[in-house]
Coordinates of C-alpha atoms in Angstrom, one line a residue:
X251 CA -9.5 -29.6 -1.8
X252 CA -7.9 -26.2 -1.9
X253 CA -10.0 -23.0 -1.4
X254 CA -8.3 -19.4 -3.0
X255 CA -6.5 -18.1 -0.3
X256 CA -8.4 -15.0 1.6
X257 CA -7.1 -11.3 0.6
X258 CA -6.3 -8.0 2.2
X259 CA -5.7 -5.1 0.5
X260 CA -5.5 -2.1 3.0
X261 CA -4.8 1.9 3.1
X262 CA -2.6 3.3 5.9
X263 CA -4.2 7.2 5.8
X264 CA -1.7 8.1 8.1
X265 CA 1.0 7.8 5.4
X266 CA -0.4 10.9 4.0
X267 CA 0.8 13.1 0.8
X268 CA 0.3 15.8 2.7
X269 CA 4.2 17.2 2.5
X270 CA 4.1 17.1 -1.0
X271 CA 1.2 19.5 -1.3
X272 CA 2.2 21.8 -4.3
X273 CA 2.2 25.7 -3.6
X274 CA -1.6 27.6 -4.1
X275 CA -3.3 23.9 -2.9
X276 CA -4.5 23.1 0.3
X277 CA -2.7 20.3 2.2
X278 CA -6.0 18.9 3.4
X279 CA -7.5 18.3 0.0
X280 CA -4.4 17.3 -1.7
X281 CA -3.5 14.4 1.0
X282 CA -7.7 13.1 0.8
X283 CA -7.9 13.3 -3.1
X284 CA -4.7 11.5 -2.6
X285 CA -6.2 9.1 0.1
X286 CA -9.1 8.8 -2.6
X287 CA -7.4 7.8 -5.5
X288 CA -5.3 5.3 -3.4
X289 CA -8.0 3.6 -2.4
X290 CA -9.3 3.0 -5.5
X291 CA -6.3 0.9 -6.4
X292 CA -6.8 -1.2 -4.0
X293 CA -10.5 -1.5 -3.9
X294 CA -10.7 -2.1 -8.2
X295 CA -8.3 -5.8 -7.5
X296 CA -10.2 -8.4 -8.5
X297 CA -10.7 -11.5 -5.9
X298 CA -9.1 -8.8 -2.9
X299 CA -11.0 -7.2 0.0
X300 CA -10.5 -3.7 0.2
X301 CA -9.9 -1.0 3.4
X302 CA -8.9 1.9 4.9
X303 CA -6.6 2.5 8.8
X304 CA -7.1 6.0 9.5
X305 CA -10.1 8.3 10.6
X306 CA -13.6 7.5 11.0
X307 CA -14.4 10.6 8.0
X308 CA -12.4 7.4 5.7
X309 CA -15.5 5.5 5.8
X310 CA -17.0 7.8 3.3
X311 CA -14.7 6.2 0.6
X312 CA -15.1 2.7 1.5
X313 CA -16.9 0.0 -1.0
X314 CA -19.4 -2.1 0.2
X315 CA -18.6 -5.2 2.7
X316 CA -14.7 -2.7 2.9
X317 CA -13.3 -2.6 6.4
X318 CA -12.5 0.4 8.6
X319 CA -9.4 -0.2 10.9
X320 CA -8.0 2.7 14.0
X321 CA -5.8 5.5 12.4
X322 CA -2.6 4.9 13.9
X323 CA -2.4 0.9 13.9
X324 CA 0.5 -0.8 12.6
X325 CA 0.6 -3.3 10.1
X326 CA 2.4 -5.5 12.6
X327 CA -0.7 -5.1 14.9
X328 CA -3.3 -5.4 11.8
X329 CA -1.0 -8.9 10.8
X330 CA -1.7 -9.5 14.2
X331 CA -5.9 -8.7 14.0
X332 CA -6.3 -10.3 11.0
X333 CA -4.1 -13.2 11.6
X334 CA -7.6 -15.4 11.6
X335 CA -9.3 -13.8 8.9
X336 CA -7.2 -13.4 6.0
X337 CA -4.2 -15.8 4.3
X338 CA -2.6 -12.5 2.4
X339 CA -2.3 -9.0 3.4
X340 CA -1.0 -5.8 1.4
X341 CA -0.7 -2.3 3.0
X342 CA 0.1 0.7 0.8
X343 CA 0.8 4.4 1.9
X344 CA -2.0 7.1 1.3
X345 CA 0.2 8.8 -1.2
X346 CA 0.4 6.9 -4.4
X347 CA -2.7 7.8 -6.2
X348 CA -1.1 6.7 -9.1
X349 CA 0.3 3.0 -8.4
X350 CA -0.5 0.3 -11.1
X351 CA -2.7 -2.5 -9.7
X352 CA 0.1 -4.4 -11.1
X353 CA 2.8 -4.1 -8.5
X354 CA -0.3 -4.8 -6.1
X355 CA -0.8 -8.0 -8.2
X356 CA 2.6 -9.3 -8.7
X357 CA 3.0 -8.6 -4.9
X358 CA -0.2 -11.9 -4.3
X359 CA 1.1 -13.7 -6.7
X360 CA 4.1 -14.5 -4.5
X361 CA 2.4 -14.1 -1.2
X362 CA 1.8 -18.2 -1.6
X363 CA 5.4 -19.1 -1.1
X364 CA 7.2 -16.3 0.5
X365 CA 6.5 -14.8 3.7
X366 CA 7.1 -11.2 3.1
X367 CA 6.9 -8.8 -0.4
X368 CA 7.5 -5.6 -0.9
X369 CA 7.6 -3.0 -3.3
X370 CA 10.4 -0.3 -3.2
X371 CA 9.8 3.2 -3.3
X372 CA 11.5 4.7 -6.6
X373 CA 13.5 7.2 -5.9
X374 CA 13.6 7.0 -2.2
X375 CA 13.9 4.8 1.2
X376 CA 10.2 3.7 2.0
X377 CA 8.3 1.3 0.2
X378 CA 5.1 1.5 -2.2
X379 CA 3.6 -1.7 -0.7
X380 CA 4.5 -4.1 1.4
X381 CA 2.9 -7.8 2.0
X382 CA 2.5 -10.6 4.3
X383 CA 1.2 -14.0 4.6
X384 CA -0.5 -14.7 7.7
X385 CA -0.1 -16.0 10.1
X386 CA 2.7 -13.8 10.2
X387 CA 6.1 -15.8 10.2
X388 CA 7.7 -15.3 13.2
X389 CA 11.3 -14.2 11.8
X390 CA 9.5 -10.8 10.4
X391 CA 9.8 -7.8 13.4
X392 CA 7.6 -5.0 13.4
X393 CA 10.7 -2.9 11.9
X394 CA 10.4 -4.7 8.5
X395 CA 6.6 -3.8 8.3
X396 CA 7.4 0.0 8.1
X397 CA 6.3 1.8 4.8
X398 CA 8.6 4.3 5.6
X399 CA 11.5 2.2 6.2
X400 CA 13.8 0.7 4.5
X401 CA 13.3 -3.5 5.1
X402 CA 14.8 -4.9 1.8
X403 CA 18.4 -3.2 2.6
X404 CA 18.0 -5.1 6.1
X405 CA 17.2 -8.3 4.3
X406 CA 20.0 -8.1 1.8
X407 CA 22.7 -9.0 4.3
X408 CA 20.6 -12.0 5.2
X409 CA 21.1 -14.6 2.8
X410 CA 19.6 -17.4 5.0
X411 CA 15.8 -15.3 4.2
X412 CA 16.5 -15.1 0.7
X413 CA 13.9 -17.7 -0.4
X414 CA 11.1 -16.2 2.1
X415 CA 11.2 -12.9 0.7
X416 CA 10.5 -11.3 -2.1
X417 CA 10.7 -8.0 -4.4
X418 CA 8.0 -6.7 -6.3
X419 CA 8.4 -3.4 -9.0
X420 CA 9.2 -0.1 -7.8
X421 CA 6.8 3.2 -7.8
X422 CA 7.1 6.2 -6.7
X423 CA 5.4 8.0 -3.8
X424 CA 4.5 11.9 -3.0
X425 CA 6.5 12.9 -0.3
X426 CA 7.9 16.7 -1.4
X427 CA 6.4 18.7 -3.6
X428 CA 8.9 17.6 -6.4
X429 CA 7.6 14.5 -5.9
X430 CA 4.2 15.5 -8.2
X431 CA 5.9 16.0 -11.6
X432 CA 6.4 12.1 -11.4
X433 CA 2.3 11.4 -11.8
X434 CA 2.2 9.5 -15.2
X435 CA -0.5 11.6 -16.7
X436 CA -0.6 8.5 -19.2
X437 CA -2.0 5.7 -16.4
X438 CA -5.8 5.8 -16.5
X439 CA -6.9 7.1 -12.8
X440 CA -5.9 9.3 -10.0
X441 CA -9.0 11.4 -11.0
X442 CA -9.3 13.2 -7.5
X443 CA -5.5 14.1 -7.9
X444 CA -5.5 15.3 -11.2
X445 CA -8.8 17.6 -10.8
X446 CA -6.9 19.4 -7.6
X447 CA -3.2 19.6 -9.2
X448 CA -5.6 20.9 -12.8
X449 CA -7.4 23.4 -10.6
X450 CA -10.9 22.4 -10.7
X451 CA -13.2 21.4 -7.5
X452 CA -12.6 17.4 -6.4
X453 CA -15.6 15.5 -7.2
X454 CA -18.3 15.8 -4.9
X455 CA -16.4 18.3 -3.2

């Protein structure tokens, strides 16, 4: 009898929005509202566990039953951690407050027959997400796990991985202050984000 598969859905803080703090904000705010709103991507997927890799002050935005991991780990060495825990894991960058749940989504939906996903970066070289199934396969090096790479021009030019790979939609992250004017003040969310960038105190704050 088959069981759902079990389902990972993790922040890196350390892939902060902090360079693409507009002028008049503070850098520190802008990359936690940021961190925020990015974690409540992840953390609204239905049938996905929800967490956070950075520093201990992150367990203040965690759900219930969410996991803390060390600022600073890779997602090779969280593959590696959670290699006995969970069947699919996403990781996502600290600075897309605004990414649909749906690139998150269509990223699982192929997690069952490929061995790697990944959603580009719009506009740029890093990537918006990027996904594994685990155990991880042992073709994928720690290179291709890097948010702020570049791992589907490397897999282009190897046409013996085609069929183990995967591309889910684009987004766009905030890396320079430019960056900002490509929030979609149409896309329900990103509330922490919008308060700062509209001026008012973040909630709570």
């Amino acid at each position: 009898m088959s069981t759902d598969p079990r389902r990972l859905a993790v922040v890196s803080a350390g892939h902060a929005a902090t360079a693409a703090t507009p002028p008049g904000i503070d850098p520190v705010a802008f990359a936690a509202a940021c961190l925020a709103d990015t974690y409540e991507v992840i953390a609204d997927l239905i049938d996905v566990g929800s967490g956070i890799a950075g520093p201990d002050s992150a367990a203040d935005l965690l759900w219930p039953g969410a996991q803390q991991f060390p600022a600073g780990i890779t997602m090779a060495e969280l593959a590696e951690r959670l290699r006995d825990e969970v069947d699919e894991l996403v990781v996502v960058p600290a600075d897309v407050p605004d990414l649909p749940g749906l690139v998150l989504a269509k990223i699982f939906k192929v997690l069952h027959r490929v061995d790697l996903a990944i959603a580009p970066q719009r506009g740029g070289s890093g990537c918006v997400a990027i996904g594994v199934s685990l155990p991880l396969a042992d073709w994928i090096s720690p290179e291709l796990l890097e948010l702020d790479g570049e791992p589907q021009a490397q897999l282009a030019s190897d046409r013996s991985r085609r069929a183990r790979w995967s591309l889910a939609p684009d987004w766009h992250r905030l890396r320079t202050p430019a960056d900002v004017h490509r929030l979609d003040p149409g896309l329900e969310g990103w509330e922490e984000t919008r308060a700062l960038l509209g001026g008012r105190a973040l909630a709570g704050g």
